[in-house]
PDB file of C-alpha atoms and ligand atoms in Angstrom:
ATOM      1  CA  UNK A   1       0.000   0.000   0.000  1.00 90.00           C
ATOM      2  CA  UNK A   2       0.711   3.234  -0.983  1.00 96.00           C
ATOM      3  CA  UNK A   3       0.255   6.137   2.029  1.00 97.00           C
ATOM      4  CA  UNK A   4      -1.016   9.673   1.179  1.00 97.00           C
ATOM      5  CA  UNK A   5       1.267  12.362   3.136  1.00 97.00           C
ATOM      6  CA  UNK A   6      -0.061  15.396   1.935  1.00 96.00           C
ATOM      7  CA  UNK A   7      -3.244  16.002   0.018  1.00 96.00           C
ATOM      8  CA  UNK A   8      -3.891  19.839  -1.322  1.00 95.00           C
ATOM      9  CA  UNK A   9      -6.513  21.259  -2.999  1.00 93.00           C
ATOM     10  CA  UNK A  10      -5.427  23.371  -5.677  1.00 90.00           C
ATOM     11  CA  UNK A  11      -8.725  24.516  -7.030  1.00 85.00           C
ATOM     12  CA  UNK A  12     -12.560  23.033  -6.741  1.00 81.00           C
ATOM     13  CA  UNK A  13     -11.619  20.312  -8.593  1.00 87.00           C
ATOM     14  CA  UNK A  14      -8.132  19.442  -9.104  1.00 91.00           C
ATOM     15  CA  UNK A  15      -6.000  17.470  -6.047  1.00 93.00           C
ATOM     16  CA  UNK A  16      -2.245  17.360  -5.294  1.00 95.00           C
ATOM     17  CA  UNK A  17      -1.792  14.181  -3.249  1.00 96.00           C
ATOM     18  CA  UNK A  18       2.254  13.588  -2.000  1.00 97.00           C
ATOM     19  CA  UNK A  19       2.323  10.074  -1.925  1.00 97.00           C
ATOM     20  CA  UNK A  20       5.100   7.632  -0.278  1.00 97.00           C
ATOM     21  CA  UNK A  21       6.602   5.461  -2.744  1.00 97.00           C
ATOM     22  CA  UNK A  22      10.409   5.374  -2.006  1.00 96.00           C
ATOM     23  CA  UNK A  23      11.175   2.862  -4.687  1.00 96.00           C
ATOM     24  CA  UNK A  24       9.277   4.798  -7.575  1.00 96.00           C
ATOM     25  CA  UNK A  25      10.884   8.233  -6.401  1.00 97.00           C
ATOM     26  CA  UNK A  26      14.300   6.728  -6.135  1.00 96.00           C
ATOM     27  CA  UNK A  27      14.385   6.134  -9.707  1.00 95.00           C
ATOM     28  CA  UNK A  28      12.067   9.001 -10.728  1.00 95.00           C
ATOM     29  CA  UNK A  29      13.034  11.276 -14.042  1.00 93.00           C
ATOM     30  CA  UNK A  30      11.159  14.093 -15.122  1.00 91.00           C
ATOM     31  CA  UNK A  31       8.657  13.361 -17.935  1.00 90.00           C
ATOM     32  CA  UNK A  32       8.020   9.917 -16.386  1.00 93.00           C
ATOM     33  CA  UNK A  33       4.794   8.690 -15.380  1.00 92.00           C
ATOM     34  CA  UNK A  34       3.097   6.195 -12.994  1.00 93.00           C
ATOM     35  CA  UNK A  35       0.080   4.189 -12.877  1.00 92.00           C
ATOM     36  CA  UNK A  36      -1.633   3.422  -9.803  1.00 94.00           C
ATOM     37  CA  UNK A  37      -5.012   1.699  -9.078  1.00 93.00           C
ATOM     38  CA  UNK A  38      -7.101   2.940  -6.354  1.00 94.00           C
ATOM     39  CA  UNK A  39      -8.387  -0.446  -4.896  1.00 91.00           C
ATOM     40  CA  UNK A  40      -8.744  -4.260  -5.935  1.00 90.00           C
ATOM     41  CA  UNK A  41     -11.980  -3.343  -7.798  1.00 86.00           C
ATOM     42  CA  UNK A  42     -10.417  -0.233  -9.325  1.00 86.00           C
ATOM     43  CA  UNK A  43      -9.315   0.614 -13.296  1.00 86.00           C
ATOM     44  CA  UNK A  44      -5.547   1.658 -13.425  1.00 87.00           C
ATOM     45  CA  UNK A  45      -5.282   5.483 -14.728  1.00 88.00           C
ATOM     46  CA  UNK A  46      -1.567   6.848 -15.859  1.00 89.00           C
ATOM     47  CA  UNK A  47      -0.407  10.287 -14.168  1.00 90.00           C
ATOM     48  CA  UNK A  48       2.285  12.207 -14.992  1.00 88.00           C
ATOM     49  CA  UNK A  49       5.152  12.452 -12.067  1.00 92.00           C
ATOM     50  CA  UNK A  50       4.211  16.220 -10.945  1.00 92.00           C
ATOM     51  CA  UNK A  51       7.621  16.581  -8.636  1.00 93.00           C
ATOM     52  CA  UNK A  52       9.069  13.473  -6.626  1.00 94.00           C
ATOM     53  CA  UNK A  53      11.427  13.683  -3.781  1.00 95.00           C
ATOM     54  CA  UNK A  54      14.544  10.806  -3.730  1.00 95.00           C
ATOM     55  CA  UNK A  55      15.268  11.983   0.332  1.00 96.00           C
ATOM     56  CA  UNK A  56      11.836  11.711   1.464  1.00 96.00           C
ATOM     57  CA  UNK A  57      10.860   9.096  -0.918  1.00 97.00           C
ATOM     58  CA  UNK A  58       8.002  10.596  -2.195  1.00 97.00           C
ATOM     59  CA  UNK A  59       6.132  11.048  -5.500  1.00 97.00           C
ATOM     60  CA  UNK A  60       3.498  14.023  -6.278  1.00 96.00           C
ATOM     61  CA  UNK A  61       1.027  13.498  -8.639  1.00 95.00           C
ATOM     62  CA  UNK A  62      -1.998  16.337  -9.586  1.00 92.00           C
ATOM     63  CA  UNK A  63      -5.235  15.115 -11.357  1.00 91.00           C
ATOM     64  CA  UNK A  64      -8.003  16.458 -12.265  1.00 90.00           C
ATOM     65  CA  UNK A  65     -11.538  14.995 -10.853  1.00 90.00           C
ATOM     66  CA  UNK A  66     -13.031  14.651 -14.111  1.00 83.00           C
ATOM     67  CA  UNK A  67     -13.406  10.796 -14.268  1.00 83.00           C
ATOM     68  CA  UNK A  68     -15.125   7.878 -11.845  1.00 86.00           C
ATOM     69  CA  UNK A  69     -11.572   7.020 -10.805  1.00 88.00           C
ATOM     70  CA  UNK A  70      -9.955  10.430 -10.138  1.00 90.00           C
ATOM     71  CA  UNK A  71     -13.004  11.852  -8.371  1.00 92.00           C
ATOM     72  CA  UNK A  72     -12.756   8.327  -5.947  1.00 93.00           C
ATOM     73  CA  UNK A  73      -9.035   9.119  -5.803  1.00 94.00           C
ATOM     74  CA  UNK A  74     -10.053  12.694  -5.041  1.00 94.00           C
ATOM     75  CA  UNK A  75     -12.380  11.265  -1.919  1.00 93.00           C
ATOM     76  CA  UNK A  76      -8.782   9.687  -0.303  1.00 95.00           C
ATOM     77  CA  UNK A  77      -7.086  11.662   2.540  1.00 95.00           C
ATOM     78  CA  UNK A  78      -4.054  12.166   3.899  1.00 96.00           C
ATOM     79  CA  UNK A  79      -3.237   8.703   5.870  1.00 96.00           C
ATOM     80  CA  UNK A  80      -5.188   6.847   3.417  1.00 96.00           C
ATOM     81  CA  UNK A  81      -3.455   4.486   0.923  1.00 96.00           C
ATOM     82  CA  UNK A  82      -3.535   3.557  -2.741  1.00 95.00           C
ATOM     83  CA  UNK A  83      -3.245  -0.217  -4.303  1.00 95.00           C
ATOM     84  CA  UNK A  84      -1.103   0.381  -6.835  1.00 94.00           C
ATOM     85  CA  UNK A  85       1.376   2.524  -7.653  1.00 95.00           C
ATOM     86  CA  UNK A  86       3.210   1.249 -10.608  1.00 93.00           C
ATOM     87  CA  UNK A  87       6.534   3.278 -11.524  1.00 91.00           C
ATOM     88  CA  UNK A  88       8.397   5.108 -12.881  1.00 94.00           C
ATOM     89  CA  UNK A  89       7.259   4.695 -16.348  1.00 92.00           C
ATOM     90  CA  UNK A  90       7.809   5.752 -20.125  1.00 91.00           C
ATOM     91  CA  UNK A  91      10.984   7.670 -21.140  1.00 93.00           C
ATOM     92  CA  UNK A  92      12.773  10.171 -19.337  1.00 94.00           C
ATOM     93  CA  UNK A  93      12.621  14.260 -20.933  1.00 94.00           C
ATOM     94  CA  UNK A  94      15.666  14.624 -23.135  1.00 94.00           C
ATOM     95  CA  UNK A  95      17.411  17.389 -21.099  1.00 96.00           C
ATOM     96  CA  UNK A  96      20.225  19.519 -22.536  1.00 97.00           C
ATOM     97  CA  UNK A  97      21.077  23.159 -23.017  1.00 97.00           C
ATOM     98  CA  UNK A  98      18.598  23.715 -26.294  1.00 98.00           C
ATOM     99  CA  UNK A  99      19.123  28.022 -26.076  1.00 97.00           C
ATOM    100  CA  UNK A 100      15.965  29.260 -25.939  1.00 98.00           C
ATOM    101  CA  UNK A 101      12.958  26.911 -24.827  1.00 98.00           C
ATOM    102  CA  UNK A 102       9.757  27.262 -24.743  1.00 98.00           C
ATOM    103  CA  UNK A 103       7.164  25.258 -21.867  1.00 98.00           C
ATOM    104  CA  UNK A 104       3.755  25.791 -22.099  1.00 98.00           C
ATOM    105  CA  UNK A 105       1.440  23.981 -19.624  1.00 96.00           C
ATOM    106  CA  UNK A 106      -2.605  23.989 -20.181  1.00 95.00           C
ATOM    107  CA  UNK A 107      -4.691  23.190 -17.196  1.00 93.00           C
ATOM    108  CA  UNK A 108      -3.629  19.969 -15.050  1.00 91.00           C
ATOM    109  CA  UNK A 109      -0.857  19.688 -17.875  1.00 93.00           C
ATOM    110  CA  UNK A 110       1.016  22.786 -15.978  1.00 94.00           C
ATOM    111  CA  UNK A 111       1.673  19.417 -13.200  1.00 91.00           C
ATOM    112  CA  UNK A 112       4.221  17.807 -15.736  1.00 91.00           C
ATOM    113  CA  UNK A 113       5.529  20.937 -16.974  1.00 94.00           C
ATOM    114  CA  UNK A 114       6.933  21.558 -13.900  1.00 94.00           C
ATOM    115  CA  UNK A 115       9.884  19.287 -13.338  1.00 93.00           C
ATOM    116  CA  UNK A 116      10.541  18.926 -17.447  1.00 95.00           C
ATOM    117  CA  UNK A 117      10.658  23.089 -17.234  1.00 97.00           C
ATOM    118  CA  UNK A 118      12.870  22.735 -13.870  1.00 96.00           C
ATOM    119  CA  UNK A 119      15.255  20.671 -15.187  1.00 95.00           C
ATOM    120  CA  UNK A 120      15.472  22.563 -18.438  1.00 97.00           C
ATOM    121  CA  UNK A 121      16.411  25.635 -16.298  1.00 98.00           C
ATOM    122  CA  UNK A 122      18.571  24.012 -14.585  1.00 97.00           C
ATOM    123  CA  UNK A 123      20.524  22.809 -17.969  1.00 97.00           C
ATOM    124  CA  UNK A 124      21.253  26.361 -18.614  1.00 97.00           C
ATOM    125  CA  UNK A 125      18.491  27.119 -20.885  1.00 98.00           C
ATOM    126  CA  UNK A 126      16.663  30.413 -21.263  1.00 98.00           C
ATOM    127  CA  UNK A 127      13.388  29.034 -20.526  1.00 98.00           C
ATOM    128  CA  UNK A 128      10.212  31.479 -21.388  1.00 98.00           C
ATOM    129  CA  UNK A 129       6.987  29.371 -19.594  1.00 98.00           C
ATOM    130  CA  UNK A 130       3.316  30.062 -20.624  1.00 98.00           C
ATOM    131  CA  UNK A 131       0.692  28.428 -18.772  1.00 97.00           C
ATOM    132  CA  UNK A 132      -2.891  28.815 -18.772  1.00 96.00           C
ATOM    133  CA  UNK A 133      -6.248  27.823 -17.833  1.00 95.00           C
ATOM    134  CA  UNK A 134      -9.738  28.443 -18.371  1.00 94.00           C
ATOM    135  CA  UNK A 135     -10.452  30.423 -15.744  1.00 94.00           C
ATOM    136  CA  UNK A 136      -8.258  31.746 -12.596  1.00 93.00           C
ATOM    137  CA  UNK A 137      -9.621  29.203  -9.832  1.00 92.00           C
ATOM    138  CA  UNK A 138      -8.023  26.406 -12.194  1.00 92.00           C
ATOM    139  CA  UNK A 139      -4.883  27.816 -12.310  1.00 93.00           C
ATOM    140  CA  UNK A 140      -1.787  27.031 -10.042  1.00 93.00           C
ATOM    141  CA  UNK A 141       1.565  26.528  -8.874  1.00 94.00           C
ATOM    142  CA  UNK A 142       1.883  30.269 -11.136  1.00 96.00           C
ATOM    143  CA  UNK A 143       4.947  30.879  -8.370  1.00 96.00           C
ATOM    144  CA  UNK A 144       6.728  27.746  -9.040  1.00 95.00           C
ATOM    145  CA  UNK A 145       7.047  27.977 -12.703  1.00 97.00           C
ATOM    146  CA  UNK A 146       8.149  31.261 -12.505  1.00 98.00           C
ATOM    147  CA  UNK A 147      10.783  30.258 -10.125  1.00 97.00           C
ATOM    148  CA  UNK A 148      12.090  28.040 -12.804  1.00 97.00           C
ATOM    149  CA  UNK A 149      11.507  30.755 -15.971  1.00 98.00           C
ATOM    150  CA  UNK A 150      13.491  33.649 -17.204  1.00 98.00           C
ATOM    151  CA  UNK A 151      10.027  34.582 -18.140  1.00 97.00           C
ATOM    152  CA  UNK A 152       6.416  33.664 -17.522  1.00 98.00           C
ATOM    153  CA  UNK A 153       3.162  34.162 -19.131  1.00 98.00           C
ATOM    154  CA  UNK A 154       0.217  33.471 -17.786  1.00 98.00           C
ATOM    155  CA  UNK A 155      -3.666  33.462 -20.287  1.00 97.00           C
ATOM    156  CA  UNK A 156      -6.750  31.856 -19.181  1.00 96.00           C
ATOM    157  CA  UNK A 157      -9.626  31.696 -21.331  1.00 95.00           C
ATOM    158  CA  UNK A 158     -12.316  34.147 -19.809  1.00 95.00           C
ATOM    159  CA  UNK A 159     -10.138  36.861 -19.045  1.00 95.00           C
ATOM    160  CA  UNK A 160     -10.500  36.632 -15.485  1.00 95.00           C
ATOM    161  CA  UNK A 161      -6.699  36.175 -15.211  1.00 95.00           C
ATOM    162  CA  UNK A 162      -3.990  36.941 -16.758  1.00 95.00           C
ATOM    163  CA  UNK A 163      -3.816  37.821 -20.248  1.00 96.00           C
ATOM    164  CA  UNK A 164      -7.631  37.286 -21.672  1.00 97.00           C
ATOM    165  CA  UNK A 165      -7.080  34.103 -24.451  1.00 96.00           C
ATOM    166  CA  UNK A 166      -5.121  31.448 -25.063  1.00 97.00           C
ATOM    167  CA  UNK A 167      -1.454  29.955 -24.899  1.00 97.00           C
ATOM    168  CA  UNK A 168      -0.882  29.345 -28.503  1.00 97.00           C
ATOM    169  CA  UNK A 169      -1.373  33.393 -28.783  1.00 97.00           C
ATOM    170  CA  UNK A 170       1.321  34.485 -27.259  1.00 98.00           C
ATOM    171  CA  UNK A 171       3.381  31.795 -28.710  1.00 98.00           C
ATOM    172  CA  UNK A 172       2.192  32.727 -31.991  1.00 98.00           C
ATOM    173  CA  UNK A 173       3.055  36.731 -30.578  1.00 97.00           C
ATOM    174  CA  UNK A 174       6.732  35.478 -29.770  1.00 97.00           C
ATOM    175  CA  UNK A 175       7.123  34.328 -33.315  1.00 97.00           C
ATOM    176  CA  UNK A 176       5.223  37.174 -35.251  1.00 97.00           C
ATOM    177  CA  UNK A 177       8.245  39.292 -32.941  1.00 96.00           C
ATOM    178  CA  UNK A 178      11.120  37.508 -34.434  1.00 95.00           C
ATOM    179  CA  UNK A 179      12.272  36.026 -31.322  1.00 95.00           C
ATOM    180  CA  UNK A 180      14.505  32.831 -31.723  1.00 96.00           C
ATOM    181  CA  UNK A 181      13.309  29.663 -30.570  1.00 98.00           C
ATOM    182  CA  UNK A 182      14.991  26.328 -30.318  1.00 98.00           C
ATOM    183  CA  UNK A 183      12.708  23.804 -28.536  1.00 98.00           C
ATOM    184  CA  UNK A 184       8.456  23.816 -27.755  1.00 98.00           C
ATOM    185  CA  UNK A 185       7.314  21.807 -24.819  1.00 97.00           C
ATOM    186  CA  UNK A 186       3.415  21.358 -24.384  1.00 97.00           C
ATOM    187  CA  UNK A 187       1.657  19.525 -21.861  1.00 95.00           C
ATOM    188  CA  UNK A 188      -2.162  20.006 -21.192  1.00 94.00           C
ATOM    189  CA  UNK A 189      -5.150  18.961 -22.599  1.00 92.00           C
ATOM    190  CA  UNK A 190      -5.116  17.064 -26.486  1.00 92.00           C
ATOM    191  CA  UNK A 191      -6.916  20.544 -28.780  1.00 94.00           C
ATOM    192  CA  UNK A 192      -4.206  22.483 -26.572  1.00 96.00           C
ATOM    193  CA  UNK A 193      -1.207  20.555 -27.925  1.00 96.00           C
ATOM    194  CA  UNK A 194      -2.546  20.014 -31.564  1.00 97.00           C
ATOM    195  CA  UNK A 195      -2.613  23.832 -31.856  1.00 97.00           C
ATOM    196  CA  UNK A 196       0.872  24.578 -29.945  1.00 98.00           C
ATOM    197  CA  UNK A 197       1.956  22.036 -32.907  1.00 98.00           C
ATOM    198  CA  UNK A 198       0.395  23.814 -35.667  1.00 97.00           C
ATOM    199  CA  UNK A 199       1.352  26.921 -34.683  1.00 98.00           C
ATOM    200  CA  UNK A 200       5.273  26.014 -34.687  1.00 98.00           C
ATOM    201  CA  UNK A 201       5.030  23.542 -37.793  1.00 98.00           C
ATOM    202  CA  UNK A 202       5.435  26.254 -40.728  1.00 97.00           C
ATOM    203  CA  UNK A 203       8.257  27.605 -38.664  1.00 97.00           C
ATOM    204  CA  UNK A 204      10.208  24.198 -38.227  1.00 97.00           C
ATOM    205  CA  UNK A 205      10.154  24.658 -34.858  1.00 98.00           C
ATOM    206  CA  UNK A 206      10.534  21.354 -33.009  1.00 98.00           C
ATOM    207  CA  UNK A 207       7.719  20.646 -30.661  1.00 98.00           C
ATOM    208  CA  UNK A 208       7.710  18.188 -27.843  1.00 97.00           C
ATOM    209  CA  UNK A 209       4.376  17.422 -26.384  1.00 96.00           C
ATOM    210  CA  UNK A 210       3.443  14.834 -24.064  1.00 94.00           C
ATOM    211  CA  UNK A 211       0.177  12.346 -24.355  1.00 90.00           C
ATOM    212  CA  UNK A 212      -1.321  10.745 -21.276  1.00 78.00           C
ATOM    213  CA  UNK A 213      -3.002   7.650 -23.170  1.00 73.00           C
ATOM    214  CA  UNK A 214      -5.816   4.944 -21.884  1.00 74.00           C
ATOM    215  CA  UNK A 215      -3.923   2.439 -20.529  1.00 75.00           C
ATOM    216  CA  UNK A 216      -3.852  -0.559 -18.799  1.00 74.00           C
ATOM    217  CA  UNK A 217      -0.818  -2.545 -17.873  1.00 75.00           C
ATOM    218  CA  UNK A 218       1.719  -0.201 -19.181  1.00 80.00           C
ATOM    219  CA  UNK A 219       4.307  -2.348 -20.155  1.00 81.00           C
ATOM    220  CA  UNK A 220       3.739  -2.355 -23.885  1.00 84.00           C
ATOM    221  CA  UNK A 221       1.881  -5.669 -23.709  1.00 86.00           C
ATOM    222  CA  UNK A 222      -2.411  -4.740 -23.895  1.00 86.00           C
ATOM    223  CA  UNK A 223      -1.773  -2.228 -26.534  1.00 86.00           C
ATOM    224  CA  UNK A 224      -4.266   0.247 -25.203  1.00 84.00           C
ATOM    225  CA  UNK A 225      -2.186   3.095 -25.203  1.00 89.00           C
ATOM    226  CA  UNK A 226      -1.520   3.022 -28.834  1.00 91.00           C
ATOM    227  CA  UNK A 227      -0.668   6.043 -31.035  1.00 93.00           C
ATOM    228  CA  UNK A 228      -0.009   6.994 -34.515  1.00 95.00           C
ATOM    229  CA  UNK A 229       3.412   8.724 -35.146  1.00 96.00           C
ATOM    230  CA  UNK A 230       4.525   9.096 -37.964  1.00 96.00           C
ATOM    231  CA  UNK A 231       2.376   6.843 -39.780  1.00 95.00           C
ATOM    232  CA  UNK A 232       3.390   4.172 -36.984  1.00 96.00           C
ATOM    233  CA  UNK A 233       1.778   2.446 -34.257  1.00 95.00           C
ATOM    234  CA  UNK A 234       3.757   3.336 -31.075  1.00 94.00           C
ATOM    235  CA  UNK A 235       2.799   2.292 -27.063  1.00 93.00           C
ATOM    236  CA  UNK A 236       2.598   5.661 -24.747  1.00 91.00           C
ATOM    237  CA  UNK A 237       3.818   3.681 -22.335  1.00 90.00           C
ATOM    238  CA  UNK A 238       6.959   2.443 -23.458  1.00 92.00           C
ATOM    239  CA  UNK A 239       7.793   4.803 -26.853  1.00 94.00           C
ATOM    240  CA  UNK A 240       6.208   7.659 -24.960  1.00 91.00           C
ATOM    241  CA  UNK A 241       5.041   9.522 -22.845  1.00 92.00           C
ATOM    242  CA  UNK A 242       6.929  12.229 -25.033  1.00 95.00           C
ATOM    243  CA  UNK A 243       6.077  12.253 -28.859  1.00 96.00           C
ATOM    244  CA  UNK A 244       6.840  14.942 -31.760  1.00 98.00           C
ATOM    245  CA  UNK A 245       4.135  17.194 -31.956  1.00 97.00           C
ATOM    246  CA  UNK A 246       4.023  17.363 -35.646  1.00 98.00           C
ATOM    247  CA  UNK A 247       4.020  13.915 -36.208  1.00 98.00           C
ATOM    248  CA  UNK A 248       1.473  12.724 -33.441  1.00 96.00           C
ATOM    249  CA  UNK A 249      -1.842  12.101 -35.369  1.00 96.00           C
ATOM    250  CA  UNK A 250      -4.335  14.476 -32.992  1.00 94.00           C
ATOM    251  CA  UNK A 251      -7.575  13.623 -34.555  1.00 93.00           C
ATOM    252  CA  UNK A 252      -6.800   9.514 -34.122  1.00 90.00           C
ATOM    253  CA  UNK A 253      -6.168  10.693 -30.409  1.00 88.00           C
ATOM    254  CA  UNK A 254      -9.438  12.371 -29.644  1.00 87.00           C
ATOM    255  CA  UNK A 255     -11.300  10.005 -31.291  1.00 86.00           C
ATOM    256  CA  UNK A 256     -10.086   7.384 -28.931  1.00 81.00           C
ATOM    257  CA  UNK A 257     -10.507   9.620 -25.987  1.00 77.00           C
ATOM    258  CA  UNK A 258     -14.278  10.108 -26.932  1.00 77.00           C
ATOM    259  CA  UNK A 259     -14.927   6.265 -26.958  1.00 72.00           C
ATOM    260  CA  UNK A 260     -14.956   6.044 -23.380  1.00 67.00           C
ATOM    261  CA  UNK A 261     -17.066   9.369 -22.961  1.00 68.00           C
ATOM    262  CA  UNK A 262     -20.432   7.506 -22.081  1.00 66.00           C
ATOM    263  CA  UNK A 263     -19.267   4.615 -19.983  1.00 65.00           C
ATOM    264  CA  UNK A 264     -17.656   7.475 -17.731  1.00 64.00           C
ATOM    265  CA  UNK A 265     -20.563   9.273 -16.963  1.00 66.00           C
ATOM    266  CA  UNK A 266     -22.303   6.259 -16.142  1.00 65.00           C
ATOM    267  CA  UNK A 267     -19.958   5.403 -13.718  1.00 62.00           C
ATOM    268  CA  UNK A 268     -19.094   8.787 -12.747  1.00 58.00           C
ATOM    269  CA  UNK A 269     -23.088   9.184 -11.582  1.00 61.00           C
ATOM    270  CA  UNK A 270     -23.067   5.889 -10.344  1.00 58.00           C
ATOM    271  CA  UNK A 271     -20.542   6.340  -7.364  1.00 57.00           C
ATOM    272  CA  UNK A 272     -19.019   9.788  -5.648  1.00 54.00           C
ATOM    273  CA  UNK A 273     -17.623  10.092  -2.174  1.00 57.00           C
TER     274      UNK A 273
HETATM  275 FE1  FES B 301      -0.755  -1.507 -22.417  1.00 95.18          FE
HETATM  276 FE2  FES B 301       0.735   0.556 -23.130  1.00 95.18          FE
HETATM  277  S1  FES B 301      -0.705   0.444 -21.520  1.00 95.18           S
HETATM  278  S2  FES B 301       0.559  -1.348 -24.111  1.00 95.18           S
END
């Protein structure tokens, strides 16, 4: 079993749980993921490492309560354990000193920004972060990614925060300005990264983004997590989690991710708290 130390709430509906799992954070790499399972009768769901800690062997993940599992997970308090916790998984970020990088986090996606944009920093890059959200309540950890950012923007959607619109403007603005750009990292929801990639392609700029497939046993054996890439099938769990943006095929991706829509909110209204 897996023991919750900390449990935050960092809006209505989105939960930052620090979670003791010495072995997982030992090995821990930004970019990586876990997969944890809530109970014996629970489905396994894949979350991004948000920040892990090797001397207090801890892992934190962030989630959104948008789903039967994560709003279950969301009902779990500090002292309570998890199942499962299945880790560290997928490839590590390819960290080096790029020049100028650019991380933009959407929503819950600003959770695996963070250590992939810390690092980044830390490899001597100039690192310009935009994060946003779609309104100011879902917004967070705005101080920590500044911390880690020679610059930070910050948009949401309805203006109540921020700079009124959307990420992929003021990367488009940076552009239109003439300013140089080596690397794109996007995390955050799967419209949010198709247009950070379509706004760099003309340009050539490489793009990084990161997909948080269904999966089940994620060790490239179910084949749930599959992507196209390129034209190829890949696993998210063991190619990924970290694809080229302008190769990823976006609309394949959705498509899956609508499949499941129904049997969620069945299952969503059939159990809370
Ligand atoms: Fe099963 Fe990736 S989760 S192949």
């Amino acid at each position: 079993m897996y023991r919750i130390l900390r449990k935050q709430a960092l809006s209505e509906n989105i939960k930052l749980m620090e979670i003791e799992a010495p072995l997982v954070a030992r090995n821990a790499k930004a970019g990586q993921f876990i997969i944890l399972r809530v109970d014996e009768k629970g489905e396994r769901i894949p979350l991004t490492i948000a920040d892990f800690n090797k001397e207090k062997g801890t892992i934190t993940i962030i989630f959104a309560e948008v789903g039967y599992t994560t709003q279950k997970l969301g009902c779990l308090n500090e002292g309570d354990a998890v199942l499962d916790f299945v880790g560290p998984l997928g490839h590590e970020s390819e960290i080096d000193n790029f020049g100028h990088v650019v991380c933009i986090g959407g929503g819950v996606g600003i959770a695996p920004m963070f250590p992939i944009t810390r690092e980044l920093y830390k490899a001597g890059n100039r690192v310009t972060s935009i994060i946003g959200a779609r309104c100011k309540d879902l917004l967070f950890w705005e101080e920590e990614m500044r911390a880690v950012s020679q610059t930070l923007h910050v948009t949401t959607d309805d203006g109540s925060y921020g700079r009124h619109g959307f990420v992929t403007q003021v990367l488009q603005e940076m552009i239109d300005q003439g300013e140089k750009i080596d690397l794109v990292y996007a995390i955050g929801p799967l419209p949010m990264m198709r247009a950070v990639a379509e706004v760099t392609r003309p340009y050539g700029i490489k793009t990084i983004v990161s997909l948080n497939s269904i999966m089940v046993d994620g060790t490239g054996m179910c084949g749930a997590c599959r992507v196209t890439v390129g034209g190829e099938t890949k696993f998210t769990c063991v190619d990924g989690p970290e694809f080229d943006g302008h190769l990823v095929d976006f609309a394949e991706q959705m498509r899956r991710a609508q499949i499941f829509k129904d049997e969620e909110a069945r299952a969503r209204a059939a159990g809370s708290c």
